[in-house]
Amino acid sequence: MVANWQQAGNCYKTLDTKLGNLVTLLRPFVPATRLGDITGDVLPARPKVNEAHRLPFRDNQLRQLLNVLALPDVQPDDFRLFCLMLMTGARREEICQLTAADCGYADGVASVTIADQRQTGMGTTAIKNTDSARVLPLRLNAVPGLADWFTAR
């Protein structure tokens, strides 16, 4: 499969993204210990590239994203999850794996816990690596309706 992608002219980053998407799709159906077997060492070593630092959204870009998310066909939960991604900087997979047990209040501050079964001893959540485990405080008043939505979960 990877050979076909390479023949089609895909670069390392594209192949890595496609394999990551494949793992995301398979995660609910395949034990975590087998996911490494599926992807294996199929990619060549990533070439060292001086990548530019990521820049924050400009005001007009953020406004455009929020306008799209405010369209009537966008589900309210999808909007709130996107806001959590913006507020926390969490990865797509991390946000999608959150459960009610990961959301809560500590000392009156709303927070989301990004951790997996290695740290919590429960669930099936998997994160990129053990250093990715963290507790992220939230400013629920930053988005109208987010506090009620969060509390309901």
Backbone as JSON Lines, residues from 0, in Angstrom:
{"i":0,"aa":"M","n":[0.82,-1.17,0.0],"ca":[0.0,0.0,0.0],"c":[0.88,1.26,0.0]}
{"i":1,"aa":"V","n":[1.88,1.29,0.87],"ca":[2.76,2.46,0.95],"c":[3.52,2.62,-0.35]}
{"i":2,"aa":"A","n":[3.94,1.51,-0.94],"ca":[4.66,1.59,-2.22],"c":[3.78,2.25,-3.29]}
{"i":3,"aa":"N","n":[2.48,1.91,-3.3],"ca":[1.57,2.53,-4.26],"c":[1.45,4.03,-4.01]}
{"i":4,"aa":"W","n":[1.38,4.43,-2.75],"ca":[1.3,5.85,-2.43],"c":[2.56,6.58,-2.88]}
{"i":5,"aa":"Q","n":[3.72,5.94,-2.65],"ca":[4.98,6.56,-3.05],"c":[5.07,6.69,-4.57]}
{"i":6,"aa":"Q","n":[4.62,5.66,-5.28],"ca":[4.63,5.71,-6.74],"c":[3.71,6.8,-7.26]}
{"i":7,"aa":"A","n":[2.68,7.11,-6.5],"ca":[1.76,8.17,-6.91],"c":[2.33,9.56,-6.62]}
{"i":8,"aa":"G","n":[3.55,9.6,-6.09],"ca":[4.21,10.88,-5.87],"c":[3.96,11.5,-4.52]}
{"i":9,"aa":"N","n":[3.42,10.76,-3.57],"ca":[3.18,11.3,-2.23],"c":[4.5,11.42,-1.47]}
{"i":10,"aa":"C","n":[4.66,12.5,-0.74],"ca":[5.87,12.71,0.05],"c":[5.7,12.07,1.43]}
{"i":11,"aa":"Y","n":[6.75,12.13,2.22],"ca":[6.74,11.51,3.53],"c":[5.58,12.02,4.39]}
{"i":12,"aa":"K","n":[5.41,13.34,4.44],"ca":[4.37,13.92,5.3],"c":[2.99,13.41,4.9]}
{"i":13,"aa":"T","n":[2.72,13.31,3.6],"ca":[1.44,12.8,3.13],"c":[1.26,11.35,3.55]}
{"i":14,"aa":"L","n":[2.31,10.54,3.38],"ca":[2.22,9.13,3.76],"c":[2.0,8.99,5.27]}
{"i":15,"aa":"D","n":[2.73,9.8,6.04],"ca":[2.59,9.76,7.49],"c":[1.17,10.13,7.89]}
{"i":16,"aa":"T","n":[0.61,11.15,7.25],"ca":[-0.76,11.58,7.55],"c":[-1.76,10.48,7.19]}
{"i":17,"aa":"K","n":[-1.57,9.86,6.02],"ca":[-2.49,8.79,5.61],"c":[-2.43,7.6,6.56]}
{"i":18,"aa":"L","n":[-1.22,7.23,6.99],"ca":[-1.11,6.14,7.94],"c":[-1.73,6.52,9.29]}
{"i":19,"aa":"G","n":[-1.54,7.77,9.7],"ca":[-2.17,8.24,10.94],"c":[-3.68,8.17,10.86]}
{"i":20,"aa":"N","n":[-4.23,8.56,9.71],"ca":[-5.68,8.48,9.52],"c":[-6.15,7.03,9.55]}
{"i":21,"aa":"L","n":[-5.37,6.14,8.95],"ca":[-5.71,4.72,8.95],"c":[-5.73,4.18,10.38]}
{"i":22,"aa":"V","n":[-4.73,4.53,11.16],"ca":[-4.68,4.09,12.56],"c":[-5.88,4.64,13.33]}
{"i":23,"aa":"T","n":[-6.24,5.9,13.08],"ca":[-7.4,6.5,13.75],"c":[-8.67,5.72,13.44]}
{"i":24,"aa":"L","n":[-8.83,5.35,12.17],"ca":[-10.03,4.6,11.78],"c":[-10.05,3.2,12.37]}
{"i":25,"aa":"L","n":[-8.88,2.59,12.51],"ca":[-8.8,1.22,13.01],"c":[-8.83,1.12,14.53]}
{"i":26,"aa":"R","n":[-8.5,2.22,15.22],"ca":[-8.34,2.19,16.67],"c":[-9.53,1.55,17.41]}
{"i":27,"aa":"P","n":[-10.8,1.83,17.04],"ca":[-11.9,1.2,17.79],"c":[-12.02,-0.31,17.55]}
{"i":28,"aa":"F","n":[-11.4,-0.81,16.49],"ca":[-11.6,-2.2,16.11],"c":[-10.38,-3.09,16.33]}
{"i":29,"aa":"V","n":[-9.23,-2.49,16.57],"ca":[-7.99,-3.25,16.68],"c":[-7.34,-2.93,18.02]}
{"i":30,"aa":"P","n":[-6.91,-3.96,18.77],"ca":[-6.22,-3.68,20.04],"c":[-4.99,-2.8,19.81]}
{"i":31,"aa":"A","n":[-4.72,-1.92,20.77],"ca":[-3.6,-0.98,20.63],"c":[-2.28,-1.69,20.37]}
{"i":32,"aa":"T","n":[-2.12,-2.88,20.95],"ca":[-0.87,-3.6,20.76],"c":[-0.68,-4.05,19.31]}
{"i":33,"aa":"R","n":[-1.77,-4.16,18.54],"ca":[-1.69,-4.6,17.15],"c":[-1.54,-3.45,16.17]}
{"i":34,"aa":"L","n":[-1.85,-2.21,16.58],"ca":[-1.77,-1.09,15.65],"c":[-0.35,-0.91,15.12]}
{"i":35,"aa":"G","n":[0.64,-1.11,15.98],"ca":[2.03,-1.02,15.53],"c":[2.36,-2.07,14.5]}
{"i":36,"aa":"D","n":[1.77,-3.27,14.66],"ca":[1.98,-4.33,13.68],"c":[1.4,-3.96,12.32]}
{"i":37,"aa":"I","n":[0.28,-3.24,12.34],"ca":[-0.39,-2.9,11.09],"c":[0.42,-1.85,10.33]}
{"i":38,"aa":"T","n":[0.84,-0.82,11.03],"ca":[1.6,0.24,10.35],"c":[3.07,-0.14,10.24]}
{"i":39,"aa":"G","n":[3.59,-0.82,11.26],"ca":[4.95,-1.32,11.24],"c":[5.98,-0.26,10.91]}
{"i":40,"aa":"D","n":[7.06,-0.69,10.35],"ca":[8.12,0.22,9.92],"c":[8.02,0.41,8.42]}
{"i":41,"aa":"V","n":[6.86,0.87,7.98],"ca":[6.63,0.96,6.53],"c":[7.16,2.24,5.92]}
{"i":42,"aa":"L","n":[7.4,3.25,6.74],"ca":[7.9,4.5,6.18],"c":[9.41,4.58,6.33]}
{"i":43,"aa":"P","n":[10.06,5.14,5.34],"ca":[11.49,5.37,5.5],"c":[11.71,6.42,6.58]}
{"i":44,"aa":"A","n":[12.93,6.52,7.08],"ca":[13.23,7.52,8.1],"c":[12.87,8.9,7.57]}
{"i":45,"aa":"R","n":[12.24,9.68,8.42],"ca":[11.81,11.01,8.0],"c":[13.03,11.89,7.78]}
{"i":46,"aa":"P","n":[13.09,12.53,6.63],"ca":[14.22,13.41,6.38],"c":[14.16,14.63,7.3]}
{"i":47,"aa":"K","n":[15.33,15.08,7.74],"ca":[15.39,16.26,8.59],"c":[15.13,17.5,7.74]}
{"i":48,"aa":"V","n":[14.16,18.26,8.14],"ca":[13.79,19.47,7.42],"c":[13.65,20.59,8.44]}
{"i":49,"aa":"N","n":[14.16,21.73,8.13],"ca":[13.95,22.88,8.99],"c":[12.54,23.4,8.76]}
{"i":50,"aa":"E","n":[11.62,22.97,9.61],"ca":[10.24,23.37,9.44],"c":[9.99,24.71,10.13]}
{"i":51,"aa":"A","n":[9.14,25.49,9.55],"ca":[8.77,26.78,10.13],"c":[7.91,26.54,11.37]}
{"i":52,"aa":"H","n":[8.03,27.43,12.32],"ca":[7.17,27.34,13.5],"c":[5.74,27.66,13.08]}
{"i":53,"aa":"R","n":[4.81,27.01,13.75],"ca":[3.4,27.27,13.46],"c":[3.02,28.65,13.94]}
{"i":54,"aa":"L","n":[2.26,29.31,13.13],"ca":[1.8,30.65,13.46],"c":[0.36,30.57,13.97]}
{"i":55,"aa":"P","n":[0.01,31.44,14.9],"ca":[-1.39,31.45,15.36],"c":[-2.29,31.96,14.24]}
{"i":56,"aa":"F","n":[-3.57,31.65,14.36],"ca":[-4.54,32.17,13.4],"c":[-4.54,33.69,13.44]}
{"i":57,"aa":"R","n":[-4.66,34.3,12.29],"ca":[-4.89,35.74,12.24],"c":[-6.37,35.97,12.57]}
{"i":58,"aa":"D","n":[-6.7,37.19,12.97],"ca":[-8.08,37.5,13.36],"c":[-9.08,37.15,12.27]}
{"i":59,"aa":"N","n":[-8.76,37.51,11.02],"ca":[-9.7,37.24,9.93],"c":[-9.84,35.74,9.67]}
{"i":60,"aa":"Q","n":[-8.78,34.97,9.87],"ca":[-8.86,33.52,9.69],"c":[-9.75,32.9,10.76]}
{"i":61,"aa":"L","n":[-9.55,33.33,11.99],"ca":[-10.36,32.81,13.09],"c":[-11.83,33.18,12.91]}
{"i":62,"aa":"R","n":[-12.08,34.41,12.5],"ca":[-13.45,34.86,12.26],"c":[-14.1,34.0,11.17]}
{"i":63,"aa":"Q","n":[-13.34,33.71,10.11],"ca":[-13.87,32.9,9.02],"c":[-14.19,31.49,9.5]}
{"i":64,"aa":"L","n":[-13.32,30.88,10.31],"ca":[-13.58,29.55,10.86],"c":[-14.85,29.56,11.72]}
{"i":65,"aa":"L","n":[-14.95,30.54,12.58],"ca":[-16.12,30.6,13.46],"c":[-17.41,30.86,12.68]}
{"i":66,"aa":"N","n":[-17.33,31.64,11.61],"ca":[-18.51,31.86,10.76],"c":[-18.96,30.57,10.09]}
{"i":67,"aa":"V","n":[-18.02,29.76,9.63],"ca":[-18.37,28.48,9.01],"c":[-19.01,27.57,10.05]}
{"i":68,"aa":"L","n":[-18.45,27.56,11.25],"ca":[-18.99,26.7,12.31],"c":[-20.35,27.17,12.81]}
{"i":69,"aa":"A","n":[-20.71,28.4,12.53],"ca":[-22.01,28.92,12.95],"c":[-23.11,28.64,11.93]}
{"i":70,"aa":"L","n":[-22.78,28.01,10.81],"ca":[-23.79,27.7,9.8],"c":[-24.82,26.74,10.38]}
{"i":71,"aa":"P","n":[-26.06,26.79,9.91],"ca":[-27.14,25.98,10.51],"c":[-26.93,24.46,10.4]}
{"i":72,"aa":"D","n":[-26.16,24.0,9.41],"ca":[-25.99,22.56,9.26],"c":[-24.86,21.99,10.13]}
{"i":73,"aa":"V","n":[-24.16,22.85,10.87],"ca":[-23.11,22.39,11.78],"c":[-23.75,22.07,13.13]}
{"i":74,"aa":"Q","n":[-23.52,20.86,13.61],"ca":[-24.09,20.43,14.89],"c":[-23.46,21.22,16.04]}
{"i":75,"aa":"P","n":[-24.26,21.61,17.04],"ca":[-23.72,22.37,18.18],"c":[-22.55,21.67,18.87]}
{"i":76,"aa":"D","n":[-22.62,20.34,19.01],"ca":[-21.52,19.61,19.65],"c":[-20.24,19.73,18.84]}
{"i":77,"aa":"D","n":[-20.35,19.7,17.51],"ca":[-19.16,19.85,16.66],"c":[-18.52,21.22,16.87]}
{"i":78,"aa":"F","n":[-19.36,22.23,16.97],"ca":[-18.85,23.59,17.22],"c":[-18.1,23.64,18.53]}
{"i":79,"aa":"R","n":[-18.68,23.07,19.6],"ca":[-18.06,23.12,20.92],"c":[-16.75,22.32,20.93]}
{"i":80,"aa":"L","n":[-16.73,21.17,20.26],"ca":[-15.49,20.38,20.19],"c":[-14.39,21.14,19.47]}
{"i":81,"aa":"F","n":[-14.76,21.83,18.39],"ca":[-13.78,22.64,17.67],"c":[-13.25,23.75,18.58]}
{"i":82,"aa":"C","n":[-14.13,24.36,19.37],"ca":[-13.69,25.4,20.31],"c":[-12.71,24.81,21.33]}
{"i":83,"aa":"L","n":[-12.99,23.58,21.8],"ca":[-12.05,22.94,22.73],"c":[-10.69,22.74,22.08]}
{"i":84,"aa":"M","n":[-10.68,22.35,20.8],"ca":[-9.41,22.18,20.1],"c":[-8.65,23.51,20.03]}
{"i":85,"aa":"L","n":[-9.36,24.58,19.71],"ca":[-8.71,25.89,19.63],"c":[-8.19,26.34,20.98]}
{"i":86,"aa":"M","n":[-8.97,26.12,22.03],"ca":[-8.59,26.59,23.36],"c":[-7.45,25.81,23.97]}
{"i":87,"aa":"T","n":[-7.38,24.52,23.67],"ca":[-6.4,23.66,24.34],"c":[-5.18,23.35,23.48]}
{"i":88,"aa":"G","n":[-5.33,23.44,22.17],"ca":[-4.23,23.02,21.3],"c":[-4.1,21.5,21.24]}
{"i":89,"aa":"A","n":[-5.12,20.8,21.74],"ca":[-5.09,19.33,21.73],"c":[-5.19,18.79,20.31]}
{"i":90,"aa":"R","n":[-4.63,17.64,20.12],"ca":[-4.69,16.98,18.81],"c":[-6.1,16.49,18.55]}
{"i":91,"aa":"R","n":[-6.41,16.34,17.26],"ca":[-7.74,15.86,16.84],"c":[-8.08,14.55,17.54]}
{"i":92,"aa":"E","n":[-7.16,13.6,17.53],"ca":[-7.42,12.3,18.16],"c":[-7.68,12.44,19.66]}
{"i":93,"aa":"E","n":[-6.94,13.36,20.31],"ca":[-7.11,13.54,21.75],"c":[-8.5,14.06,22.07]}
{"i":94,"aa":"I","n":[-8.97,15.02,21.31],"ca":[-10.32,15.58,21.54],"c":[-11.38,14.52,21.27]}
{"i":95,"aa":"C","n":[-11.22,13.77,20.2],"ca":[-12.24,12.77,19.82],"c":[-12.31,11.62,20.81]}
{"i":96,"aa":"Q","n":[-11.27,11.38,21.59],"ca":[-11.28,10.29,22.55],"c":[-11.73,10.71,23.94]}
{"i":97,"aa":"L","n":[-12.0,11.99,24.14],"ca":[-12.41,12.45,25.47],"c":[-13.73,11.81,25.9]}
{"i":98,"aa":"T","n":[-13.82,11.5,27.17],"ca":[-15.07,11.01,27.75],"c":[-15.47,11.97,28.87]}
{"i":99,"aa":"A","n":[-16.65,11.75,29.41],"ca":[-17.1,12.61,30.51],"c":[-16.14,12.54,31.69]}
{"i":100,"aa":"A","n":[-15.5,11.39,31.89],"ca":[-14.56,11.24,33.01],"c":[-13.32,12.13,32.83]}
{"i":101,"aa":"D","n":[-13.03,12.54,31.61],"ca":[-11.86,13.38,31.34],"c":[-12.15,14.87,31.55]}
{"i":102,"aa":"C","n":[-13.4,15.21,31.74],"ca":[-13.81,16.61,31.88],"c":[-14.27,16.85,33.31]}
{"i":103,"aa":"G","n":[-13.85,17.95,33.87],"ca":[-14.29,18.22,35.23],"c":[-13.79,19.55,35.75]}
{"i":104,"aa":"Y","n":[-13.96,19.72,37.05],"ca":[-13.56,20.94,37.72],"c":[-12.59,20.59,38.84]}
{"i":105,"aa":"A","n":[-11.52,21.35,38.94],"ca":[-10.58,21.21,40.05],"c":[-10.37,22.61,40.64]}
{"i":106,"aa":"D","n":[-10.65,22.75,41.91],"ca":[-10.55,24.05,42.57],"c":[-11.35,25.11,41.84]}
{"i":107,"aa":"G","n":[-12.52,24.73,41.33],"ca":[-13.42,25.66,40.66],"c":[-13.03,26.01,39.23]}
{"i":108,"aa":"V","n":[-11.98,25.39,38.7],"ca":[-11.53,25.66,37.34],"c":[-11.85,24.46,36.46]}
{"i":109,"aa":"A","n":[-12.55,24.73,35.36],"ca":[-12.88,23.66,34.41],"c":[-11.6,23.19,33.74]}
{"i":110,"aa":"S","n":[-11.5,21.89,33.52],"ca":[-10.31,21.37,32.86],"c":[-10.63,20.08,32.1]}
{"i":111,"aa":"V","n":[-9.76,19.77,31.17],"ca":[-9.83,18.53,30.41],"c":[-8.52,17.78,30.67]}
{"i":112,"aa":"T","n":[-8.63,16.5,30.98],"ca":[-7.45,15.68,31.21],"c":[-7.18,14.84,29.97]}
{"i":113,"aa":"I","n":[-6.0,15.05,29.41],"ca":[-5.56,14.25,28.26],"c":[-4.6,13.21,28.83]}
{"i":114,"aa":"A","n":[-5.04,11.98,28.88],"ca":[-4.22,10.88,29.41],"c":[-4.76,9.58,28.84]}
{"i":115,"aa":"D","n":[-3.98,8.54,28.92],"ca":[-4.48,7.25,28.42],"c":[-4.43,6.21,29.52]}
{"i":116,"aa":"Q","n":[-4.71,4.97,29.13],"ca":[-4.82,3.91,30.12],"c":[-3.51,3.71,30.88]}
{"i":117,"aa":"R","n":[-2.38,4.14,30.33],"ca":[-1.11,4.02,31.06],"c":[-1.09,4.92,32.28]}
{"i":118,"aa":"Q","n":[-1.74,6.08,32.19],"ca":[-1.75,7.0,33.32],"c":[-2.97,6.79,34.22]}
{"i":119,"aa":"T","n":[-4.12,6.49,33.63],"ca":[-5.35,6.42,34.4],"c":[-5.69,5.01,34.87]}
{"i":120,"aa":"G","n":[-5.18,4.0,34.18],"ca":[-5.49,2.63,34.53],"c":[-6.87,2.19,34.08]}
{"i":121,"aa":"M","n":[-7.53,3.0,33.25],"ca":[-8.88,2.64,32.78],"c":[-9.08,3.15,31.37]}
{"i":122,"aa":"G","n":[-10.11,2.64,30.73],"ca":[-10.48,3.11,29.4],"c":[-9.58,2.58,28.29]}
{"i":123,"aa":"T","n":[-9.84,3.07,27.09],"ca":[-9.08,2.62,25.92],"c":[-8.4,3.78,25.21]}
{"i":124,"aa":"T","n":[-8.38,4.94,25.84],"ca":[-7.78,6.12,25.22],"c":[-6.29,5.89,25.0]}
{"i":125,"aa":"A","n":[-5.8,6.35,23.85],"ca":[-4.37,6.27,23.54],"c":[-3.91,7.66,23.13]}
{"i":126,"aa":"I","n":[-2.77,8.07,23.66],"ca":[-2.19,9.36,23.27],"c":[-0.86,9.12,22.58]}
{"i":127,"aa":"K","n":[-0.33,10.16,21.97],"ca":[0.88,10.05,21.15],"c":[2.03,9.41,21.92]}
{"i":128,"aa":"N","n":[2.3,9.89,23.12],"ca":[3.32,9.3,23.97],"c":[3.04,9.72,25.41]}
{"i":129,"aa":"T","n":[3.76,9.13,26.37],"ca":[3.46,9.4,27.77],"c":[3.71,10.86,28.14]}
{"i":130,"aa":"D","n":[4.61,11.52,27.44],"ca":[4.86,12.94,27.72],"c":[3.71,13.82,27.27]}
{"i":131,"aa":"S","n":[2.78,13.28,26.48],"ca":[1.64,14.06,26.0],"c":[0.53,14.18,27.04]}
{"i":132,"aa":"A","n":[0.63,13.42,28.12],"ca":[-0.4,13.47,29.17],"c":[-0.34,14.83,29.85]}
{"i":133,"aa":"R","n":[-1.52,15.43,30.02],"ca":[-1.57,16.75,30.65],"c":[-2.99,17.09,31.06]}
{"i":134,"aa":"V","n":[-3.11,18.06,31.96],"ca":[-4.39,18.62,32.36],"c":[-4.44,20.03,31.81]}
{"i":135,"aa":"L","n":[-5.49,20.33,31.05],"ca":[-5.61,21.62,30.39],"c":[-6.76,22.42,30.97]}
{"i":136,"aa":"P","n":[-6.47,23.58,31.55],"ca":[-7.54,24.42,32.08],"c":[-8.32,25.06,30.93]}
{"i":137,"aa":"L","n":[-9.59,25.33,31.18],"ca":[-10.45,25.91,30.15],"c":[-11.04,27.23,30.63]}
{"i":138,"aa":"R","n":[-11.16,28.15,29.71],"ca":[-11.88,29.4,29.98],"c":[-13.26,29.26,29.34]}
{"i":139,"aa":"L","n":[-14.18,28.71,30.09],"ca":[-15.5,28.39,29.54],"c":[-16.28,29.63,29.13]}
{"i":140,"aa":"N","n":[-15.98,30.77,29.72],"ca":[-16.72,31.98,29.38],"c":[-16.23,32.59,28.06]}
{"i":141,"aa":"A","n":[-15.19,32.01,27.45],"ca":[-14.65,32.55,26.2],"c":[-15.58,32.3,25.01]}
{"i":142,"aa":"V","n":[-16.44,31.3,25.13],"ca":[-17.36,30.95,24.04],"c":[-18.77,30.88,24.61]}
{"i":143,"aa":"P","n":[-19.7,31.65,24.06],"ca":[-21.08,31.61,24.57],"c":[-21.66,30.19,24.53]}
{"i":144,"aa":"G","n":[-22.22,29.76,25.64],"ca":[-22.85,28.45,25.73],"c":[-21.9,27.32,26.07]}
{"i":145,"aa":"L","n":[-20.6,27.56,26.07],"ca":[-19.64,26.49,26.32],"c":[-19.72,25.99,27.76]}
{"i":146,"aa":"A","n":[-19.93,26.89,28.71],"ca":[-20.0,26.48,30.12],"c":[-21.17,25.52,30.35]}
{"i":147,"aa":"D","n":[-22.35,25.84,29.81],"ca":[-23.51,24.96,29.97],"c":[-23.28,23.63,29.29]}
{"i":148,"aa":"W","n":[-22.71,23.66,28.09],"ca":[-22.43,22.45,27.33],"c":[-21.45,21.56,28.09]}
{"i":149,"aa":"F","n":[-20.39,22.17,28.62],"ca":[-19.36,21.42,29.34],"c":[-19.94,20.8,30.6]}
{"i":150,"aa":"T","n":[-20.69,21.58,31.35],"ca":[-21.27,21.09,32.6],"c":[-22.24,19.94,32.35]}
{"i":151,"aa":"A","n":[-22.97,19.98,31.25],"ca":[-23.93,18.93,30.92],"c":[-23.25,17.6,30.6]}
{"i":152,"aa":"R","n":[-21.99,17.65,30.26],"ca":[-21.27,16.43,29.94],"c":[-20.65,15.85,31.16]}
